[in-house]
mmCIF file of C-alpha atoms in Angstrom:
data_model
loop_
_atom_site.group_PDB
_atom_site.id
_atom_site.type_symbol
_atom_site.label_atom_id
_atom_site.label_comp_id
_atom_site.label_asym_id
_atom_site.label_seq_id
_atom_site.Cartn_x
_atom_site.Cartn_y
_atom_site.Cartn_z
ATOM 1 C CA UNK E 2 -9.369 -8.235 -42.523
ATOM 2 C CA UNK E 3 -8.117 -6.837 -45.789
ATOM 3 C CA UNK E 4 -9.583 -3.282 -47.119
ATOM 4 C CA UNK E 5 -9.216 -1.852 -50.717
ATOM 5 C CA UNK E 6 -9.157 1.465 -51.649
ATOM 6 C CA UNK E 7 -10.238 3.217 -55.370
ATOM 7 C CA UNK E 8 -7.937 5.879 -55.945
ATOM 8 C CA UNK E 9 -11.313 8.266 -55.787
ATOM 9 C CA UNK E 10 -11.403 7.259 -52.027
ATOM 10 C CA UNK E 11 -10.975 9.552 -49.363
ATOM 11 C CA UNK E 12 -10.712 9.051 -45.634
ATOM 12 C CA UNK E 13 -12.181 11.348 -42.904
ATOM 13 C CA UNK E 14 -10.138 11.755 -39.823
ATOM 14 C CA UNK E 15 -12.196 11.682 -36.778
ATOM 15 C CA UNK E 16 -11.402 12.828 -33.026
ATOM 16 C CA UNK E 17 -12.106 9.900 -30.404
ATOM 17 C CA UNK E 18 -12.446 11.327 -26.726
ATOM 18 C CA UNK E 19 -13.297 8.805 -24.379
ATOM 19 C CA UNK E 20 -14.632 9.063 -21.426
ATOM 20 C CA UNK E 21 -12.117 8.103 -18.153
ATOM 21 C CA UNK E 22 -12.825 7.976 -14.669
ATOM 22 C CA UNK E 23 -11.072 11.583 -13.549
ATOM 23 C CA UNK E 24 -8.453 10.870 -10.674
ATOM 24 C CA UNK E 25 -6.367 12.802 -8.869
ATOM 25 C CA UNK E 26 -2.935 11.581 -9.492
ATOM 26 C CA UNK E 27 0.982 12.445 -8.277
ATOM 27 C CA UNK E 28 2.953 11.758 -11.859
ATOM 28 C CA UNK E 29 1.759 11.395 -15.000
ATOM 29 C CA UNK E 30 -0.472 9.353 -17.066
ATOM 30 C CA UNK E 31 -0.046 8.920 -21.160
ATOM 31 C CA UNK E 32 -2.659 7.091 -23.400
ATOM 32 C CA UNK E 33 -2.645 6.624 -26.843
ATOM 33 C CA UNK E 34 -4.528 3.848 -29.367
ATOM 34 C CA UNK E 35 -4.262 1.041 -31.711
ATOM 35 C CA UNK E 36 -6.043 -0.126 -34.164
ATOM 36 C CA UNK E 37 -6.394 -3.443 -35.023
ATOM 37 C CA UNK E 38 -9.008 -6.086 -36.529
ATOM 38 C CA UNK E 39 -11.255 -6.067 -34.113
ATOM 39 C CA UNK E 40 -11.566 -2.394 -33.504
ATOM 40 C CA UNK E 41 -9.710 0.376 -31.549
ATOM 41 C CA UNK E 42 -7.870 -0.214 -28.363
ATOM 42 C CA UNK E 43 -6.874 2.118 -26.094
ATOM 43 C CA UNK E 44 -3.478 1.757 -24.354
ATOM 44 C CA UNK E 45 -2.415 3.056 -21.110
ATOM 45 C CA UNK E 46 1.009 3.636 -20.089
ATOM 46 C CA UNK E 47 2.883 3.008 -16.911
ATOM 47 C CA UNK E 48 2.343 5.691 -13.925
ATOM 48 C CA UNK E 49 5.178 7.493 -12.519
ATOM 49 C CA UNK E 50 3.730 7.783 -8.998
ATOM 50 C CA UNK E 51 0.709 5.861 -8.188
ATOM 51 C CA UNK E 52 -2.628 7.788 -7.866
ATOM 52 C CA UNK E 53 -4.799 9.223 -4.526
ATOM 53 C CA UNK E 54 -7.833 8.034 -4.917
ATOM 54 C CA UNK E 55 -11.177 9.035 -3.637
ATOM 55 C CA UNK E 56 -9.620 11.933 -1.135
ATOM 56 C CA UNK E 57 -7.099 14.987 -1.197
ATOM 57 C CA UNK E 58 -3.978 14.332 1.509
ATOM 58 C CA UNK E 59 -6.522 16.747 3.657
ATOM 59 C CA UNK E 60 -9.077 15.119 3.594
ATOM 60 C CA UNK E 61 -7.595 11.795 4.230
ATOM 61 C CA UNK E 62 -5.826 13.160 7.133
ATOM 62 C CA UNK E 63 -9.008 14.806 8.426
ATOM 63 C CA UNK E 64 -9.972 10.804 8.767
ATOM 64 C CA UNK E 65 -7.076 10.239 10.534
ATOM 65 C CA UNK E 66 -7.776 13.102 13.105
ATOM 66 C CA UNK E 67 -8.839 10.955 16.058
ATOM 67 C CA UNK E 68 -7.161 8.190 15.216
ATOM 68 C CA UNK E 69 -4.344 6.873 17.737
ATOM 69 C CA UNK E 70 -2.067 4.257 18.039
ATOM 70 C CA UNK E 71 0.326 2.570 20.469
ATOM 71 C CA UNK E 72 4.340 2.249 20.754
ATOM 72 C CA UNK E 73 6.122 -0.760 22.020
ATOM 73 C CA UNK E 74 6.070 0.784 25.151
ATOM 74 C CA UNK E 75 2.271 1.405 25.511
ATOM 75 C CA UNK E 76 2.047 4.616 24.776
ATOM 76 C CA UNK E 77 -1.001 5.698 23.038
ATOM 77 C CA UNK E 78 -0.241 8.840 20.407
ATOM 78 C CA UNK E 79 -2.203 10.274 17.206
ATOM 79 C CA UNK E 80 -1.365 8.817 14.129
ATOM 80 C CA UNK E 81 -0.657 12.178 12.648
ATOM 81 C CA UNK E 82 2.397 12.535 14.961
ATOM 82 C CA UNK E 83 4.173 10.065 13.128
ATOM 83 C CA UNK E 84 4.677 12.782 10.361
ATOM 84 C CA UNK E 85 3.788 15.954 12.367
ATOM 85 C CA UNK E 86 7.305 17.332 12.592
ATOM 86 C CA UNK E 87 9.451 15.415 9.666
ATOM 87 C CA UNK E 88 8.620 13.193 6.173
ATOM 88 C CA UNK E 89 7.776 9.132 7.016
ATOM 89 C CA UNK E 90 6.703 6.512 4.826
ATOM 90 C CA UNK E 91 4.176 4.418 6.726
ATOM 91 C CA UNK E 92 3.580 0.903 5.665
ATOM 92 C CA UNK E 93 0.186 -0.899 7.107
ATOM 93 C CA UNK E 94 0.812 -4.506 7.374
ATOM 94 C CA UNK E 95 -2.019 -7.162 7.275
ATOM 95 C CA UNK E 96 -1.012 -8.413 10.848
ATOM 96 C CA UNK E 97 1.718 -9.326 12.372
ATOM 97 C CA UNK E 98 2.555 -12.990 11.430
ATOM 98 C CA UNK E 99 2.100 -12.427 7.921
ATOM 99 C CA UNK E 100 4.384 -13.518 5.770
ATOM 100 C CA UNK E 101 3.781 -11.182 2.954
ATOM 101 C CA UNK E 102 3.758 -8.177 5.297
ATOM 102 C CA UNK E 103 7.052 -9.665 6.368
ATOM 103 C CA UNK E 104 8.686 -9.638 3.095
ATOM 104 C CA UNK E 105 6.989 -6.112 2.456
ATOM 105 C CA UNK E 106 8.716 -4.950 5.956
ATOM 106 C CA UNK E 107 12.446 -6.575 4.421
ATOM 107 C CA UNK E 108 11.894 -4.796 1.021
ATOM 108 C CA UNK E 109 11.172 -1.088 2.604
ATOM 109 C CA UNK E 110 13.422 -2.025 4.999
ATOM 110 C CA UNK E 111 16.556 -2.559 2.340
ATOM 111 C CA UNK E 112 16.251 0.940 1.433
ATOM 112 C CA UNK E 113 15.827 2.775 4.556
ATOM 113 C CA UNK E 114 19.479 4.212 3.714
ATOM 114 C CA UNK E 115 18.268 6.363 1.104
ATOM 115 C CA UNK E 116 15.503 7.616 3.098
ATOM 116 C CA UNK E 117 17.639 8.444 6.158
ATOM 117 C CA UNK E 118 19.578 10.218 3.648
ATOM 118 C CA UNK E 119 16.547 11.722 2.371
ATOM 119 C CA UNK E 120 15.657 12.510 6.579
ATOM 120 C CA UNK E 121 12.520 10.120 6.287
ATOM 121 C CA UNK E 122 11.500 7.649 8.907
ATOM 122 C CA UNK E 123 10.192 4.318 8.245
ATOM 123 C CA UNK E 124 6.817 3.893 9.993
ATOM 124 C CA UNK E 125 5.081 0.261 10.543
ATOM 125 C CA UNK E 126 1.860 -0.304 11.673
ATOM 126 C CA UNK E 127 0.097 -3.595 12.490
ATOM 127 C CA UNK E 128 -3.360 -4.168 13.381
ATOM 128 C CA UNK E 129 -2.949 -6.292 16.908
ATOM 129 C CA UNK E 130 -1.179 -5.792 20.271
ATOM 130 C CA UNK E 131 1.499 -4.382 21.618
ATOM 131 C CA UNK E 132 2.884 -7.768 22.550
ATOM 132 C CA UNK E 133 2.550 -8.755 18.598
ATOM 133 C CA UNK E 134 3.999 -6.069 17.572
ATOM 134 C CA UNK E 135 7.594 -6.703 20.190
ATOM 135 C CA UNK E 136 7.292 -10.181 18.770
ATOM 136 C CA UNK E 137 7.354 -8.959 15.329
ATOM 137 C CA UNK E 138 10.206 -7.095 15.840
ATOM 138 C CA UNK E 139 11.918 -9.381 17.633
ATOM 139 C CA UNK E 140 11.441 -12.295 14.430
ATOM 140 C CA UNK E 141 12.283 -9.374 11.753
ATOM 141 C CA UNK E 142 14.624 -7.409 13.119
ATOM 142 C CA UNK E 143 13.268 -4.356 11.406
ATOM 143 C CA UNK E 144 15.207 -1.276 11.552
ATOM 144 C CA UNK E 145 12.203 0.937 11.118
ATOM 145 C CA UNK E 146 9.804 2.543 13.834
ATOM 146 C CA UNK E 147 6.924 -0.018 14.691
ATOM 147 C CA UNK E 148 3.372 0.950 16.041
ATOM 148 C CA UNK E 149 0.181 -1.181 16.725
ATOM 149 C CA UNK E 150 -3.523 -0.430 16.223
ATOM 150 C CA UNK E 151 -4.961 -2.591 18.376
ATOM 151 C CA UNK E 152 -8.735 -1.169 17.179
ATOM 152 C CA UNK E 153 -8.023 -1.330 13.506
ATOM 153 C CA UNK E 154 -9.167 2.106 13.667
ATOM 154 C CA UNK E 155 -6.276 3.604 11.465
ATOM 155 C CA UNK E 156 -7.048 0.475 8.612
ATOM 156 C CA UNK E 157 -11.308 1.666 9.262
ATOM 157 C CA UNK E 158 -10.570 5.002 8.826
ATOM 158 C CA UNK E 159 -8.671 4.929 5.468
ATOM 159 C CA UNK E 160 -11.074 2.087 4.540
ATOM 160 C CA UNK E 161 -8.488 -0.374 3.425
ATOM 161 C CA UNK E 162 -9.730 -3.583 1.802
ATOM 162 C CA UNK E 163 -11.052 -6.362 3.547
ATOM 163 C CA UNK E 164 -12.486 -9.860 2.932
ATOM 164 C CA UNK E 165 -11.823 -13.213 1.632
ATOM 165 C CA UNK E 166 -12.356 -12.674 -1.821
ATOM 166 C CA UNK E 167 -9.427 -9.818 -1.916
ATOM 167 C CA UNK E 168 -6.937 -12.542 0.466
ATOM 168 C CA UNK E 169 -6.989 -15.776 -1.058
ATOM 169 C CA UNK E 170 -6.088 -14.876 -4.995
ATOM 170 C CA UNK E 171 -4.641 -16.304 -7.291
ATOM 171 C CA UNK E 172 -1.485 -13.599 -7.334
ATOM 172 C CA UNK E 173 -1.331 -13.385 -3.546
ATOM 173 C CA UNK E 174 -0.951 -17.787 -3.385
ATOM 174 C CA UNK E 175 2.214 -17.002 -6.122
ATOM 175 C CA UNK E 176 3.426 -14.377 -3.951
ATOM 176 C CA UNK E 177 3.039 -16.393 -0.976
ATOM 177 C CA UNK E 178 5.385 -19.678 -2.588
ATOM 178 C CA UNK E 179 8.146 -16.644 -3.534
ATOM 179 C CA UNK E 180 8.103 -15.170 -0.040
ATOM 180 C CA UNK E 181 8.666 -18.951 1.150
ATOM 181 C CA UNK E 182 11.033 -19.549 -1.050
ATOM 182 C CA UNK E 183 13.021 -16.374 -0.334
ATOM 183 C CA UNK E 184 12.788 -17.611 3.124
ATOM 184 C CA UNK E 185 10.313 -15.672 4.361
ATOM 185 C CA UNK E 186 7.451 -17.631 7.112
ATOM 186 C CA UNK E 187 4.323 -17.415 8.164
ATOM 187 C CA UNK E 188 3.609 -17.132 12.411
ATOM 188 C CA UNK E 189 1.301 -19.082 12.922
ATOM 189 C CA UNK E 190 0.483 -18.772 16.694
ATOM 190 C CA UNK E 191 0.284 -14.665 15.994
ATOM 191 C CA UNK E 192 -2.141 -15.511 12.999
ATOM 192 C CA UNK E 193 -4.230 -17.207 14.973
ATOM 193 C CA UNK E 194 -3.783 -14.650 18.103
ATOM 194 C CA UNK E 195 -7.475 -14.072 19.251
ATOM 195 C CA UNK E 196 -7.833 -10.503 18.100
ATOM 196 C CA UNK E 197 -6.749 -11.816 14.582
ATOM 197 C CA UNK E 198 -8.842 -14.462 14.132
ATOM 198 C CA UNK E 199 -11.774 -12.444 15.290
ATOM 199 C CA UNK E 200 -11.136 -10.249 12.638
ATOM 200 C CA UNK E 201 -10.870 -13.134 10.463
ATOM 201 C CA UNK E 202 -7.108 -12.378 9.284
ATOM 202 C CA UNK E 203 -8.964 -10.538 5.864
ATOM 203 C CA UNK E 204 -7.520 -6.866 6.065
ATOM 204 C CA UNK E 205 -5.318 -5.731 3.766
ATOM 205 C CA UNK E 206 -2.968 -2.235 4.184
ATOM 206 C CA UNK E 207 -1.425 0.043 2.423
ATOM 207 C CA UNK E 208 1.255 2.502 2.323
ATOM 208 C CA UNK E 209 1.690 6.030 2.665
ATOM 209 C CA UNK E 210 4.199 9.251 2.508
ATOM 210 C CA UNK E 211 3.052 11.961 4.739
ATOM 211 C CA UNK E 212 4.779 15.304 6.232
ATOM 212 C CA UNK E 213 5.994 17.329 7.383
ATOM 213 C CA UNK E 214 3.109 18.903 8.661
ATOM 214 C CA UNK E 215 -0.456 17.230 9.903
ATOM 215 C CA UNK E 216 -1.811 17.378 6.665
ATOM 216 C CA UNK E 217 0.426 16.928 4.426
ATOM 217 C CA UNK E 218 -0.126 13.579 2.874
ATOM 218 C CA UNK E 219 1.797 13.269 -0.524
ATOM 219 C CA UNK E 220 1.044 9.760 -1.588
ATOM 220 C CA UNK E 221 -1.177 6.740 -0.635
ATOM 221 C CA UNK E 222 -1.747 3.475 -2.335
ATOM 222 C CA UNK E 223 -4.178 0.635 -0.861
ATOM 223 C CA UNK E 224 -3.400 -2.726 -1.707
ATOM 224 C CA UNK E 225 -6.373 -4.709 -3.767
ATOM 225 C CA UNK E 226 -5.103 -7.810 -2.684
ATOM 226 C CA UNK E 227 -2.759 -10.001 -0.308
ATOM 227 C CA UNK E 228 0.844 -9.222 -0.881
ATOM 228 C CA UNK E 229 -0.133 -5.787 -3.118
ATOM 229 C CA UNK E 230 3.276 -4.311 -3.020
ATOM 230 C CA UNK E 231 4.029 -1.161 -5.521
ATOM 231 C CA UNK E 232 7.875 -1.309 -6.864
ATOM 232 C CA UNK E 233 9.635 0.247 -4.423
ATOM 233 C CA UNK E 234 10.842 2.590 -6.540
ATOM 234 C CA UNK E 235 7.834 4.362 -7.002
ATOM 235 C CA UNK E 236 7.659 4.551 -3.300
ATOM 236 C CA UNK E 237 10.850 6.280 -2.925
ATOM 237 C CA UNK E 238 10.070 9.156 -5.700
ATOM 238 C CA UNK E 239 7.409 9.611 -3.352
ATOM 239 C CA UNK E 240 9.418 9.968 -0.211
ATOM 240 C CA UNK E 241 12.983 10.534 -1.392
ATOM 241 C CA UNK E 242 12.907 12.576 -4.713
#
């Protein structure tokens, strides 16, 4: 669209404030606008630590407060002492024979170095048994600390995503071909374990940085989809920085 201008013309500035959703966020956030044809855009650009929505870290650990889950060895303990007395990043899985919680496991998993350097744990946590979670070990090999939540009750209380519509997308099916082309797989007979399938296989996780202390949760993210993984990089400014 072409525009002419008299040399009598003048042009008015004017202020644009638009109106955004407030969040609480760990980082920054920068916008800016452009102006094209059809109008004005505005632009967003990346975030240096993703946000916490919704809740402060105290009041998302006041919804963990009851919550409790179970080592390898059957011992029931509250979530919170996972990060009670040192830093941990926690990563939810969707459940144990998921392949995309598999390669999410690996990719945490290839930088526990820096956080041991750092003096933070890596945390798992599956929704299914105990003997799921031994089995998952015992397929991954993962180096990290592994805990099951045999209720869900940790995935209920931070109300991670469920459902078919946010497990069979378009980005988690591409995600799913990489993973089995990296060589990642699918188990099948702990998919369709019966407390699984009862649950329909539909939750998603999340991850989180919490401690030291109860309350002190740093960062969380909750994935929108199958196989939501932030870069990893933004996990360990988190955790590590």
């Amino acid at each position: 669209m072409a525009v002419s201008l008299s040399s009598s013309s003048t042009i008015t500035p004017i202020t644009l404030q638009p109106k955004l959703k407030p969040i609480h966020v760990i980082g920054t956030v920068n916008f800016g606008y452009s102006i094209n044809s059809h109008g004005i855009s505005l632009r967003r650009s990346a975030v240096v630590v993703s946000a916490i929505t919704g809740a402060s870290g105290t009041e998302t650990a006041d919804l963990l407060e009851t919550v409790k889950v179970s080592d390898l060895n059957g011992n029931e303990i509250p979530i919170s002492d996972l990060w009670k007395d040192r830093k941990a990043v926690v990563a939810f899985a969707r459940h144990f024979g998921c392949v995309l919680c598999r390669k999410r496991a690996a990719y945490l998993a290839e930088k526990k170095d820096v956080m041991d350097a750092s003096g933070v744990t890596l945390v798992l946590i599956g929704p299914g048994s105990i003997d799921q979670a031994k089995t998952f070990v015992e397929q991954t090999k993962f180096e990290g600390e592994v805990y099951a939540d045999p209720n869900h009750a940790s995935y209920e209380a931070l109300k991670f995503a469920s459902g078919v519509s946010v497990t069979f997308t378009p980005k988690a099916a591409m995600k799913i071909i990489e993973s089995y082309m990296e060589g990642y797989r699918q188990d099948w007979k702990l998919s369709f374990m019966k407390d699984t399938v009862e649950r329909g296989g539909w939750q998603q996780g999340g991850i989180l940085v919490a401690g030291p202390g109860k309350d002190n949760i740093s960062y969380i993210r909750k994935d929108k989809e199958a196989g939501d993984d932030p870069p990893v990089e933004e996990i360990l400014k988190a955790c590590c920085a």
